[in-house]
Structure formats: structure tokens, C-alpha cells
Coordinates of C-alpha atoms and ligand atoms in Angstrom, one line a residue:
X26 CA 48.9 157.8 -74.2
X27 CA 45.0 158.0 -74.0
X28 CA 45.1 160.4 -71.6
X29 CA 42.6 159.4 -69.4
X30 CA 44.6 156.1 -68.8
X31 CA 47.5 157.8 -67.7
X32 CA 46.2 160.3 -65.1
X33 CA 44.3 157.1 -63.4
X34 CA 47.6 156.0 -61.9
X35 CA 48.5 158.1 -60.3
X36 CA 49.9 157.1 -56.7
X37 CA 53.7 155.9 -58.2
X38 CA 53.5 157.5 -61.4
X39 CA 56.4 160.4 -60.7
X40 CA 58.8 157.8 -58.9
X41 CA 58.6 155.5 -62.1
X42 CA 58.6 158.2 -64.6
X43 CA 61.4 160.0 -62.9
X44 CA 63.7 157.5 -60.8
X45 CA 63.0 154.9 -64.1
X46 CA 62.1 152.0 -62.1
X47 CA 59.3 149.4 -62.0
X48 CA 56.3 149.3 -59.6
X49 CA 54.5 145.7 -59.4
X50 CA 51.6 144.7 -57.6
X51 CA 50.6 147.9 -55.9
X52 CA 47.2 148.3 -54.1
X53 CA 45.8 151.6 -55.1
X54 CA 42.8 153.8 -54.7
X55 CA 42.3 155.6 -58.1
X56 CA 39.3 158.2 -59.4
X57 CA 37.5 157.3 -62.2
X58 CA 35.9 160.1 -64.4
X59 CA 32.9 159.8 -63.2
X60 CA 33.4 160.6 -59.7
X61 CA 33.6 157.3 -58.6
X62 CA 36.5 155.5 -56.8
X63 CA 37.6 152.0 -57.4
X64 CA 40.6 150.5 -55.6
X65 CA 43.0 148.7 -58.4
X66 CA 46.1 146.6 -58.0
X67 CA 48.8 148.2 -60.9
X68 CA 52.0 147.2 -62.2
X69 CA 54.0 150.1 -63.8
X70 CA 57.1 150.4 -66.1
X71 CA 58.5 153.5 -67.4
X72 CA 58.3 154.0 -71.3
X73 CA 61.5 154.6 -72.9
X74 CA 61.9 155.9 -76.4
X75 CA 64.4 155.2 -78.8
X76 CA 67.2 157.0 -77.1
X77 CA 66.8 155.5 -73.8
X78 CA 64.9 158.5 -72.5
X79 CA 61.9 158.0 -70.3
X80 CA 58.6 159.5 -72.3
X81 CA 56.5 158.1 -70.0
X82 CA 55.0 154.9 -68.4
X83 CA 53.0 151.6 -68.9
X84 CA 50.8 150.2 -66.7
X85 CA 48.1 147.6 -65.8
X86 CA 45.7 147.6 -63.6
X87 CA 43.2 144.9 -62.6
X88 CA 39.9 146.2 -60.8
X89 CA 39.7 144.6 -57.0
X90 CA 37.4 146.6 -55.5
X91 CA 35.3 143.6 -54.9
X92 CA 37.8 141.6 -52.7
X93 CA 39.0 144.9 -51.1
X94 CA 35.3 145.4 -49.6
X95 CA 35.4 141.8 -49.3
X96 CA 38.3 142.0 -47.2
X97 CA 37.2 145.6 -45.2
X98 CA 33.9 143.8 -44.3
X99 CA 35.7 141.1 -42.9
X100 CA 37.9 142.7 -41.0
X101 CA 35.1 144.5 -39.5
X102 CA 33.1 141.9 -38.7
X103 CA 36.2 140.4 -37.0
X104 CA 37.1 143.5 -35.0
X105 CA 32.8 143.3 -34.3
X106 CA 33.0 139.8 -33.0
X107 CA 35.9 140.6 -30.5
X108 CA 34.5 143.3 -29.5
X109 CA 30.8 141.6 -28.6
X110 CA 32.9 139.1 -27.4
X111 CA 34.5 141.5 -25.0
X112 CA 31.7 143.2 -24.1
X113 CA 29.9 139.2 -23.3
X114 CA 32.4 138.7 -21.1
X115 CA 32.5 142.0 -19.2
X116 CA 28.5 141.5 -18.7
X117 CA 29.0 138.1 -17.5
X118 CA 31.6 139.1 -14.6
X119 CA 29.3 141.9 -13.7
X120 CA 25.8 140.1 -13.7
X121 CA 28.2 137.5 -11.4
X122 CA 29.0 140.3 -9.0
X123 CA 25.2 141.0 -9.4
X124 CA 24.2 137.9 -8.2
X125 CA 27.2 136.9 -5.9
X126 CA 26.2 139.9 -3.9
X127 CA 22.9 139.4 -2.9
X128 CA 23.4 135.6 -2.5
X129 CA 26.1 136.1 -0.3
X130 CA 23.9 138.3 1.9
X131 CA 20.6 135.6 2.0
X132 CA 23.2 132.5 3.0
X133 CA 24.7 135.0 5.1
X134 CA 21.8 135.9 7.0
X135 CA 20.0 132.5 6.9
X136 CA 22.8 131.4 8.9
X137 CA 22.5 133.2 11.2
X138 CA 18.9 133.0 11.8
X139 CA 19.7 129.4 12.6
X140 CA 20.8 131.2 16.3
X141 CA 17.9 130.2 18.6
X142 CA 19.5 133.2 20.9
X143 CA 18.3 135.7 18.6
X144 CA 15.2 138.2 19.5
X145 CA 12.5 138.7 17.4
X146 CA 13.5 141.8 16.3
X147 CA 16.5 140.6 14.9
X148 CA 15.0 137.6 13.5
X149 CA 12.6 139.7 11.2
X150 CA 15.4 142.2 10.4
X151 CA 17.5 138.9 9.0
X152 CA 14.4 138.3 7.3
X153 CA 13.9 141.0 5.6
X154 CA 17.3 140.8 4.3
X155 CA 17.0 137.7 3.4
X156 CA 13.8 139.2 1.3
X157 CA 15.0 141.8 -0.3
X158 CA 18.0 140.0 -1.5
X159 CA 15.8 137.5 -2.9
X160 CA 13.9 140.3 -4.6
X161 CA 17.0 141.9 -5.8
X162 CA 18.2 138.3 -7.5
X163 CA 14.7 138.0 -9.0
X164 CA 15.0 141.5 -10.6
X165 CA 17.9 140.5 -12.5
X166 CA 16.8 137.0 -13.4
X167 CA 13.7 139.0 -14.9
X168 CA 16.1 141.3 -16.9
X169 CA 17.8 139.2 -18.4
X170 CA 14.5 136.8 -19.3
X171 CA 13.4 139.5 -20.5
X172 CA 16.1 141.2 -22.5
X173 CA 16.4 137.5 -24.1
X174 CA 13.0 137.7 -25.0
X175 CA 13.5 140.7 -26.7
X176 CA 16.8 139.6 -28.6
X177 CA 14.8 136.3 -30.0
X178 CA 12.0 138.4 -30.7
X179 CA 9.0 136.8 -28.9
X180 CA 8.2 139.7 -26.6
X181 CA 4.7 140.4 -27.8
X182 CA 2.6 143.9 -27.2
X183 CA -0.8 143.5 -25.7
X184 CA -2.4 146.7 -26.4
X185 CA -5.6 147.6 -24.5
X186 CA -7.1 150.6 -23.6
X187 CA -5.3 152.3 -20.5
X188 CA -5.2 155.1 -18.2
X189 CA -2.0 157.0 -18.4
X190 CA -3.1 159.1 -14.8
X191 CA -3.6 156.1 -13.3
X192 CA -0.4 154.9 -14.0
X193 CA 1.1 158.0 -13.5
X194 CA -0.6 158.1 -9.9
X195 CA 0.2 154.9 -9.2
X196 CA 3.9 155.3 -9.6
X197 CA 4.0 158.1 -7.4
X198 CA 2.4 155.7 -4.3
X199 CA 4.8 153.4 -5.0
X200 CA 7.8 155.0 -4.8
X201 CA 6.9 157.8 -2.4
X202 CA 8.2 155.7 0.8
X203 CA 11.3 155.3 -0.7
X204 CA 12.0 158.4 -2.2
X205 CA 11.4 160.2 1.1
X206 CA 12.7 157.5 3.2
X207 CA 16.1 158.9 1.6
X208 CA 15.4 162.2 2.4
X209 CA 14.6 163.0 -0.9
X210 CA 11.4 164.4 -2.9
X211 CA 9.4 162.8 -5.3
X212 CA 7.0 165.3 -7.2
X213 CA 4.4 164.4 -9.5
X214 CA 4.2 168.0 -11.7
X215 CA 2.1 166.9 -14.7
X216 CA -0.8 165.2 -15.6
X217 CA -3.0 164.7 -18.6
X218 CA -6.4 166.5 -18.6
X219 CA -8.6 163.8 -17.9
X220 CA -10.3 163.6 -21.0
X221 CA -7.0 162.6 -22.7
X222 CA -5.4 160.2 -19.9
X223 CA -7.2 156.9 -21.8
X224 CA -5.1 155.8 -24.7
X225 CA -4.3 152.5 -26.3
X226 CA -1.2 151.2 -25.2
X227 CA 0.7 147.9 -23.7
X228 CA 0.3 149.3 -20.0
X229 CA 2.9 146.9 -18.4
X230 CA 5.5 148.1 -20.4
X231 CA 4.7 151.7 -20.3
X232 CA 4.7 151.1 -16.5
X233 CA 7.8 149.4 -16.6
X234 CA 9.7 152.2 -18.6
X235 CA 8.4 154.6 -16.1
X236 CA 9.2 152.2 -13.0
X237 CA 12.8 151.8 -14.5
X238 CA 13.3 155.2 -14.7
X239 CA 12.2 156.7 -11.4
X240 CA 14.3 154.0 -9.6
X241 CA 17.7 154.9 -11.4
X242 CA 16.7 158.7 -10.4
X243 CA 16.2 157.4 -7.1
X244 CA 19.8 155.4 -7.3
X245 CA 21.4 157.8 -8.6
X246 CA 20.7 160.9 -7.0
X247 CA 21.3 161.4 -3.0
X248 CA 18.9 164.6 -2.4
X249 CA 16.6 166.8 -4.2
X250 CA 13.8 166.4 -5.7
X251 CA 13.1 163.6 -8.5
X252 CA 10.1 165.1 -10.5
X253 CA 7.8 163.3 -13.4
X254 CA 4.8 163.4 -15.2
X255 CA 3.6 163.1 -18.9
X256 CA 2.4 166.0 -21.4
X257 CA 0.6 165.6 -24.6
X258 CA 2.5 166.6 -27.6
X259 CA 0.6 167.0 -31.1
X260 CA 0.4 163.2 -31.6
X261 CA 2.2 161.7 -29.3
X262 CA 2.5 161.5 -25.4
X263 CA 6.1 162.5 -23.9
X264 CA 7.1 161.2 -20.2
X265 CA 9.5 162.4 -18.4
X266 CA 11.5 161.8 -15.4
X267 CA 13.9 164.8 -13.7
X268 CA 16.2 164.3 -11.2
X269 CA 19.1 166.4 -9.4
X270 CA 22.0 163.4 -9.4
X271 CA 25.5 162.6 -10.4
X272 CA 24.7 163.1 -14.3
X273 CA 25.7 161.5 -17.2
X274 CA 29.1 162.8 -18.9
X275 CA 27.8 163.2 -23.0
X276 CA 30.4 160.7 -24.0
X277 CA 28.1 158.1 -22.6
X278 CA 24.9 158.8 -22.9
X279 CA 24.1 157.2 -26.5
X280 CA 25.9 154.1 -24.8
X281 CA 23.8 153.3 -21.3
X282 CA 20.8 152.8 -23.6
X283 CA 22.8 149.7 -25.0
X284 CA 22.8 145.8 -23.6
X285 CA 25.6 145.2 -23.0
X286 CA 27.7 148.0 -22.8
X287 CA 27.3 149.7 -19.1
X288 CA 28.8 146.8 -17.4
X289 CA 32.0 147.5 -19.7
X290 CA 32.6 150.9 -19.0
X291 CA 34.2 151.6 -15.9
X292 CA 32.2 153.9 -13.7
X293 CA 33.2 154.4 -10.1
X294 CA 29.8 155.5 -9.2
X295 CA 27.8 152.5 -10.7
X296 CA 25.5 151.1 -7.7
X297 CA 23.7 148.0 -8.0
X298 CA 22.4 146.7 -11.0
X299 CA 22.8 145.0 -14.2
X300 CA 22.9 147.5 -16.9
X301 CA 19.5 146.2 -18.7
X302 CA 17.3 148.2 -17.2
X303 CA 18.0 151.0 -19.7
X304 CA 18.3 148.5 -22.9
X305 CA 15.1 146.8 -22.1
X306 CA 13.0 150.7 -21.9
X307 CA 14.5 151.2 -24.9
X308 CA 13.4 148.5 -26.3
X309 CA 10.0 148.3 -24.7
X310 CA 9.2 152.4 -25.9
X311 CA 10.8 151.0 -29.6
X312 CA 7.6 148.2 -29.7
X313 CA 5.2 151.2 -28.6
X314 CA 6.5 153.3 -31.7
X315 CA 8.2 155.8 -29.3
X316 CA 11.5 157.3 -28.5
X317 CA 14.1 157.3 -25.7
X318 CA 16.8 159.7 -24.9
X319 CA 18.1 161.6 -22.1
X320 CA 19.4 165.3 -21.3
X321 CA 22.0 165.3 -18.7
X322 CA 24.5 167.6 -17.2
X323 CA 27.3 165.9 -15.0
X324 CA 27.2 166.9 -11.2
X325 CA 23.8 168.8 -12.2
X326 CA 21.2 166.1 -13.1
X327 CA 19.2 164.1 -15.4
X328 CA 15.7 164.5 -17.5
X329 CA 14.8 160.9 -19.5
X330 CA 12.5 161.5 -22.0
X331 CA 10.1 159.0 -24.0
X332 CA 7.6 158.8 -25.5
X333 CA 4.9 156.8 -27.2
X334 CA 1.7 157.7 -29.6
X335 CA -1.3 159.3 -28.3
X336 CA -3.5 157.0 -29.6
X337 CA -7.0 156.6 -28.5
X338 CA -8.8 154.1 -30.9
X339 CA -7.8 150.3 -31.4
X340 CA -8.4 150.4 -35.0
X341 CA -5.5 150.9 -37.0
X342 CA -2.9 149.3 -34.3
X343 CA -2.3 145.9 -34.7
X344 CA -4.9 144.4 -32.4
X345 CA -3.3 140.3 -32.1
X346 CA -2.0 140.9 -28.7
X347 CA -4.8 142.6 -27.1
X348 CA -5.6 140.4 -23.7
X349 CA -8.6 140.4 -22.4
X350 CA -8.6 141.8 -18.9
X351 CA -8.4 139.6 -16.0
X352 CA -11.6 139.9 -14.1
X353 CA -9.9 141.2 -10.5
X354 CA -13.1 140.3 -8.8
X355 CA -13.0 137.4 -5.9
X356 CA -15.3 134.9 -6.7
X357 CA -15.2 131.8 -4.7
X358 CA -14.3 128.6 -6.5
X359 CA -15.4 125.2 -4.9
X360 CA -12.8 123.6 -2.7
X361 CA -10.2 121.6 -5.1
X362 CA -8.6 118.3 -5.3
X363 CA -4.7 119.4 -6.4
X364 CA -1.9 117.4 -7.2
X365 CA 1.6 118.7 -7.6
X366 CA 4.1 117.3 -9.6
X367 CA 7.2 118.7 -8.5
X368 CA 10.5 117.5 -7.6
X369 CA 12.2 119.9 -5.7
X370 CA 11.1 119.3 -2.2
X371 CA 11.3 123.2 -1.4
X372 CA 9.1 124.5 -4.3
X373 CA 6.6 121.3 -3.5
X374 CA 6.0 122.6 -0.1
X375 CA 6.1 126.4 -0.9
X376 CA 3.2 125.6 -3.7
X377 CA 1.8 123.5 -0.9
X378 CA 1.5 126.7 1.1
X379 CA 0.1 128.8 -1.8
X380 CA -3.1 126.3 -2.4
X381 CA -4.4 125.7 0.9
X382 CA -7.3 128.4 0.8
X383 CA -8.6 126.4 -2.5
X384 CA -7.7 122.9 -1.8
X385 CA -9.9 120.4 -0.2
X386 CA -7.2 117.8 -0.4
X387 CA -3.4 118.0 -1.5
X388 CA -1.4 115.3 -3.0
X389 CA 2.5 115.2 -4.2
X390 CA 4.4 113.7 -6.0
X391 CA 8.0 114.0 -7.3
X392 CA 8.4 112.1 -10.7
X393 CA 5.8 112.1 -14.7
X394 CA 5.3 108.3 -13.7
X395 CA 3.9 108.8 -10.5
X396 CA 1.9 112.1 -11.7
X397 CA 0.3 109.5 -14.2
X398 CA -0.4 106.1 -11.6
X399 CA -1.4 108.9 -9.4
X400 CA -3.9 110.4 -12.0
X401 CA -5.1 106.7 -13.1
X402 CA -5.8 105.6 -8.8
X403 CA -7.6 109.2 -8.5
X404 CA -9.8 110.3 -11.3
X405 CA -11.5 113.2 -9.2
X406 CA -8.4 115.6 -9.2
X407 CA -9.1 118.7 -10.2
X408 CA -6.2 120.6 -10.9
X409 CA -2.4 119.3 -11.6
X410 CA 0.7 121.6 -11.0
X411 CA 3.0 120.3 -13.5
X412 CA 6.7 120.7 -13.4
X413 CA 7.7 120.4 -16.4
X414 CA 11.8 119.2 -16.0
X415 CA 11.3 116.0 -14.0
X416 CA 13.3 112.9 -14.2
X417 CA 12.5 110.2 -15.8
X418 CA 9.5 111.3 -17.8
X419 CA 9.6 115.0 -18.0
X420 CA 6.0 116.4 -17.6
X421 CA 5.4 117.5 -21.1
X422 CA 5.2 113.4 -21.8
X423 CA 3.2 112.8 -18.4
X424 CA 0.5 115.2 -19.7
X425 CA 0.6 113.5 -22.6
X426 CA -0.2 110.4 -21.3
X427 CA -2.7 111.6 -18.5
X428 CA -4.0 113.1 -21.3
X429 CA -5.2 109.9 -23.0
X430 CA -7.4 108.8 -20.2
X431 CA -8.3 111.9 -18.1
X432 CA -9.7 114.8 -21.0
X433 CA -11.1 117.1 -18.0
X434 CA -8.4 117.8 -15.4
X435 CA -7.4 121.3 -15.1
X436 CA -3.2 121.1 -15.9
X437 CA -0.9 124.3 -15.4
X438 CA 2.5 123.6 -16.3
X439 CA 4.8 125.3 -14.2
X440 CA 9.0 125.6 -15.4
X441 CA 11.4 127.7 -14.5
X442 CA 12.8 128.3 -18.7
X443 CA 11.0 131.4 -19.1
X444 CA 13.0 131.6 -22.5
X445 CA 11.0 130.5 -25.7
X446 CA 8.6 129.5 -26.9
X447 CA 7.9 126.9 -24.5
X448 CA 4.4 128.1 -23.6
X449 CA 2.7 127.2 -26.8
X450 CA 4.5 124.2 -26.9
X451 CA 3.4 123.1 -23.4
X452 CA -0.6 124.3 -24.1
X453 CA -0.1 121.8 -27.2
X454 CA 0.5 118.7 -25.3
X455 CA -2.5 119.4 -23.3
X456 CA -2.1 121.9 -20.3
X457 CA -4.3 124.4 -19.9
X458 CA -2.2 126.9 -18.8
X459 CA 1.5 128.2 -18.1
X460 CA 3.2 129.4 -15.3
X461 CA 6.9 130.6 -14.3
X462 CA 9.0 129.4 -11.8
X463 CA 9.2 131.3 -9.1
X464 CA 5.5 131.3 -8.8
X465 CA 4.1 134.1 -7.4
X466 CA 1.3 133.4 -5.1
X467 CA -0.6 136.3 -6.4
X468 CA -0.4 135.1 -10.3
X469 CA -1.3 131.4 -9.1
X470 CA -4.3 132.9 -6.9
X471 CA -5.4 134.6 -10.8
X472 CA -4.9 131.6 -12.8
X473 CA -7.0 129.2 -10.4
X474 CA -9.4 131.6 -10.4
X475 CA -10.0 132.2 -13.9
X476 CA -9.1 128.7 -14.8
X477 CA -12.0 127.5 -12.4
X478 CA -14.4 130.0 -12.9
X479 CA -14.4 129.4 -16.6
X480 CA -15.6 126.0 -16.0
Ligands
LIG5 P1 21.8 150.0 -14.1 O1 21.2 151.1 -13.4 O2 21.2 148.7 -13.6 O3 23.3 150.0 -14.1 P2 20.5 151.0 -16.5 O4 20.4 150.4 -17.8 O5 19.2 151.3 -15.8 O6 21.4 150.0 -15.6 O7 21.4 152.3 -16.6 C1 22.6 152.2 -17.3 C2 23.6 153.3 -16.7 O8 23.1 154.6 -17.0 C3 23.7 153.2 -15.2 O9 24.7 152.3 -14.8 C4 24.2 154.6 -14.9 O10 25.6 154.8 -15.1 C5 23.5 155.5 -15.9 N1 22.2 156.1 -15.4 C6 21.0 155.7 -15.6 N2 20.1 156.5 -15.1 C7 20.8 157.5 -14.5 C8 20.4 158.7 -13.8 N3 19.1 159.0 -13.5 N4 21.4 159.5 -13.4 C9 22.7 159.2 -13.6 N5 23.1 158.1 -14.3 C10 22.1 157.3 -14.7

């Protein structure tokens, strides 16, 4: 035989050549010469010379390599799909305890405000519950906006020049009350020299990175002190955030940076939260051109690490999402003429609320046909709050049509799908600007202002 031939089978060669029997349509994983493997599907038959003895075998082989990889690729994206599939529905029962939870306490506690017996005290302590559950429900609502932002890949980075002390000094105001409030100690241990805190970064998400951190050190540590603070190193700026809590066993520290995944795993000592926070800094310091990770020692503590380049020039970055800083000054705007297109009664009177230091005069409606007779009857309006899911005409079409006869009234579209790319969308059928449900009266206060003072 050639004998390169005969040394490729080689899986069933003795058990043919010695037992004398056939061996059809085997799968098998041969080595070529070269080093390389190929997976083959072989018949074999022993060779029998004249006198019926066996002198060796005959065999075909066809090459299936392809359908084999075919096949393993398959299979794995099968086993893939189960698994995200798993993994889906895991996230969906927890982000429903997540929101369950605090909903239960808010409807819980507004009853019970409804008690005309009740002191004051205890009224604003059912209040504040009723306000921090409400913050707590926003906080995941923004998560996941956000981390579905990030998977369809229209979070943009606005890079402008900031100051990472600032930030840094900022963070430690802001959490200080808590932190000690639990007995704890938060520590801010180093600082940039000041000639190197301005760099050229997307500030909000740095901050929000930073923010995410300290608060799981805060969660997930019950005393000691949580310590952070950002050195330069060579080209790039490292943060990092110490604490003295529960740990992180190694087997899963690769894994809480992953959507998805911590609400799968079963941890007895997970408190509150969605499991995002960590995916969305991830993906936040990824944008920046940084890294994440995390040294941990269970029982002993955690350090998170990231970091992000120490750049402090514009050029060279890409510069399309640079925004022009809002001017924070208070300059007074005339009195306005608003209308609000709403149709939820609640959010009509809560924007009510919100206007009344600009508005001369207020006037609501709840559907896009009355938003337009409205708009016709009163061409001095100033400014229009537009929902934009209405019935009947939705108020992308009633801006449309205001916008035939009425070129000069301020419109901000105002919706509560914070999802895609909706805000271009809206700006092209005429609004002027966008906001998201639930508006924040601070943001609204900035958009008049800047819509109004541009005029
Ligand atoms: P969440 O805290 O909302 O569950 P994160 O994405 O922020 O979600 O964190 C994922 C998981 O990582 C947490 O559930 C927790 O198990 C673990 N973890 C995060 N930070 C710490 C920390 N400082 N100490 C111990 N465990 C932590």
C-alpha cells in the first residue's frame, strides 16, 4: 500500500486487519502529514490475499470536515441560544422582584397616607418612602435604558474638557452622608496634582463609573472604611475604589462585569439591584478606551480598578460628540404662554407644577387634534410640551401640522421611549427639542432656559 494511505486510518485499522471484519461509515479524526487534522468518514475492508490470509486493508474515506464544523458550530450556537435564553429569563424574574419591591412599598405607603389621623411626622416619613422608592424604580428604569442603548449602539461620547478633582471631590460630598450615616468611612486618599486634573473626557460617564462603584462598596460592605481616588499612570489615569466587604469569590469575578449574568447566579448576599450597574461601567470605561477589573479577596474586601487615557488635548479624539456646555447661569426669560399636550392627567398637572415660575398663562390639552385647534385659536403660544404617544393623532403628526401654519413656536417633545433613535426623528418633524419622561424639573428648568434665551 502507499504508505502514507494506510497509516491515515487509523482509528479501526487493528480490529479489521485482525478480527477480519468490515467497518462502514465511521466518523473519524485522522492526521494528515502536514500536521494538520481533518475529520473523514471511512469505510474499511480487510485485504485478503490469495490464500485467504489478511495482508492488510482497503479503505475510503470522504473529507467532511466542512459539515463537521458545520455541525459543531451549530450545536454551539444552539447550546448559546438556550443559554442567553436562560439567562433572559433569570434577569427578567429578578428586574421583576426589582421592581415589585419598591412598588409594593410606594402603593403601600400611599395608602396609608390616605389616614387623615396621621401626624406630620409620619406623614413626611411615608413620604419619603414613597420617594425613595420612586427613586429606586427610576434607577433601574435608567439601567436598563441605558444598557439598551448600549446594546443597539447609540450611546454616544461627548468628550469635553473636564476636571478629574472636581469629580473626584464631588463624589466624596455626595456620598459622605451615607457612608457615615452607616457607620462607615469614606476616605478620599488620592488626587491628581492640579496641574494634571483637566483632561478630555465624557465627564458623565466617568462620574457614573465612579458613582456605580462607590455605591456597591457602600452596599456591600457593613463597616470600615471605603477609600478612592485616581493616580496618573504613564498615559493613562487609573481610579480606584477600596472597600473592606463581603468579597468576591474568583470564580465570579470575570462574570459580575456581564449583563445579564449576576441575576443568574445565586448569591445569598445579593442586596438590591439589578445587576447592570457593573455591565454598563464596563461598557461606559470600554467607549473611553479604558479598562475595568477588580481584585478581591472573599470575607476581606474589594479594590475596582479602571481606567481611562490621560489625555489633555481635543485633537486627535474624535471630536463629533463634543457638547457645548450648558450655560448654568440664571438669566431671566420673559413670562411664557405654554401649552401642554399631554394625556395623562397626572404628568399634565405635575408639568403644570414645573412651569409656573415661567408661564404667564397655562393651557392643556389631552389629544394632537386639540394641540392643533388650540394652536390655530392662539397664535401667541410660546412654547408647546408635546407628548408624543397621544391618541388619535400622535404628536409627531400634530407638530407636523402646527408646523404648516405656526414656523416660530418653541415645541419640546416630551416621551417616555427613551430607546432609539427617536430624538432625531422627533427634531425632524419640527420640534425644537427632546425631553424624557419622567421629566425632571431641573432638566426642563435648562431647556427653557436655553431654548428661550437663544431667541
Ligand atoms: P448590582 O449591585 O445591582 O447587583 P452590579 O453590576 O453593580 O449589580 O454588581 C454585580 C455583582 O457584583 C453584585 O451583585 C455583587 O454580587 C458583586 N459586587 C459588585 N461590587 C461589589 C463589591 N464592592 N463588593 C462585593 N461584591 C460586589
Amino acid at each position: 500500500f502507499p504508505a502514507g494511505i494506510y497509516e491515515h486510518f487509523l482509528t479501526d485499522d487493528k480490529k479489521v486487519i485482525k478480527e477480519g471484519i468490515g467497518v462502514v461509515n465511521r466518523e473519524e479524526r485522522v492526521l494528515l502529514p502536514n500536521g494538520n487534522t481533518k475529520w473523514l468518514l471511512t469505510s474499511k475492508l480487510p485485504l485478503y490475499n490469495g490464500k485467504g490470509k489478511i495482508v492488510g486493508l482497503v479503505g475510503i474515506g470522504r473529507d467532511i470536515t466542512t459539515e463537521k464544523k458545520a455541525k459543531q458550530e451549530l450545536i454551539a450556537a444552539k447550546e448559546k441560544a438556550e443559554e442567553s435564553d436562560r439567562l433572559k429569563s433569570a434577569f427578567l424574574a429578578n428586574m421583576s422582584h426589582e421592581i415589585r419591591t419598591p412598588m409594593n412599598g410606594i402603593l403601600g405607603f400611599a395608602e396609608l397616607l390616605k389616614n387623615p389621623r396621621l401626624t406630620d411626622e409620619q406623614q413626611q416619613q411615608y413620604i419619603e418612602i414613597i420617594e425613595k422608592g420612586g427613586a429606586r424604580m427610576l434607577n433601574i428604569i435608567n439601567d436598563i435604558v441605558d444598557i439598551s442603548r448600549i446594546e443597539s449602539g447609540i450611546m454616544d461620547v461627548s468628550l469635553a474638557e473636564s476636571d478629574i478633582n472636581e469629580l473626584l471631590d464631588y463624589t466624596i460630598s455626595f456620598f459622605k452622608p451615607e457612608v457615615e450615616a452607616k457607620g462607615m468611612r469614606l476616605l478620599l486618599t488620592e488626587v491628581l496634582p492640579k496641574e494634571r486634573a483637566k483632561v478630555v473626557t465624557d465627564r458623565e460617564k466617568v462620574l457614573a463609573v465612579l458613582t456605580n462603584l462607590v455605591k456597591n462598596a457602600i452596599k456591600y460592605a457593613n463597616e470600615g472604611t471605603i477609600g478612592f481616588g485616581c493616580n496618573k499612570k504613564g498615559p493613562t489615569l487609573e481610579f480606584f475604589v477600596k472597600d473592606t466587604g463581603i468579597g468576591i469569590p474568583k470564580d465570579r469575578q470575570q462574570a459580575i462585569f456581564d449583563r445579564f449574568v449576576q441575576a443568574d447566579i445565586e448569591d445569598k448576599e445579593a442586596r438590591q439591584g439589578a445587576g447592570l450597574g457593573l455591565a454598563i461601567s464596563k461598557s461606559y470605561v470600554e467607549m473611553l478606551g479604558g479598562e475595568i477589573w477588580v481584585e478581591s479577596k472573599e470575607g476581606k474586601g474589594s479594590t475596582f480598578y479602571f481606567t481611562i487615557p490621560h489625555d489633555d488635548k481635543i485633537e486627535g479624539r474624535k471630536k463629533g460628540g463634543i457638547n457645548a456646555s450648558v450655560e448654568s447661569k440664571d438669566p431671566q426669560t420673559k413670562k411664557l404662554k405654554i401649552l401642554i399636550v399631554e394625556d395623562d392627567e397626572m404628568s399634565s398637572m405635575l408639568l403644570e407644577k414645573f412651569l409656573e415660575p415661567f408661564a404667564k398663562d397655562i393651557l392643556q390639552v389631552f389629544t394632537g387634534e386639540d394641540a392643533v385647534d388650540i394652536c390655530r385659536q392662539h397664535p401667541d403660544i410660546d412654547l408647546i410640551l408635546m407628548d408624543i404617544k397621544l391618541p388619535g393623532i400622535d404628536g409627531a403628526e400634530a407638530t407636523k401640522q402646527i408646523r404648516e401654519f405656526n414656523k416660530d413656536v418653541v415645541i419640546v417633545a416630551q416621551t417616555a421611549k427613551a430607546l432609539s433613535g427617536d430624538r432625531q426623528s422627533m427634531l425632524d418633524t419640527g420640534c425644537n427639542d427632546y425631553m424624557t419622561k419622567p421629566i425632571n424639573k431641573e432638566d426642563l428648568h435648562e431647556t427653557i432656559k436655553r431654548l428661550f434665551l437663544k431667541s
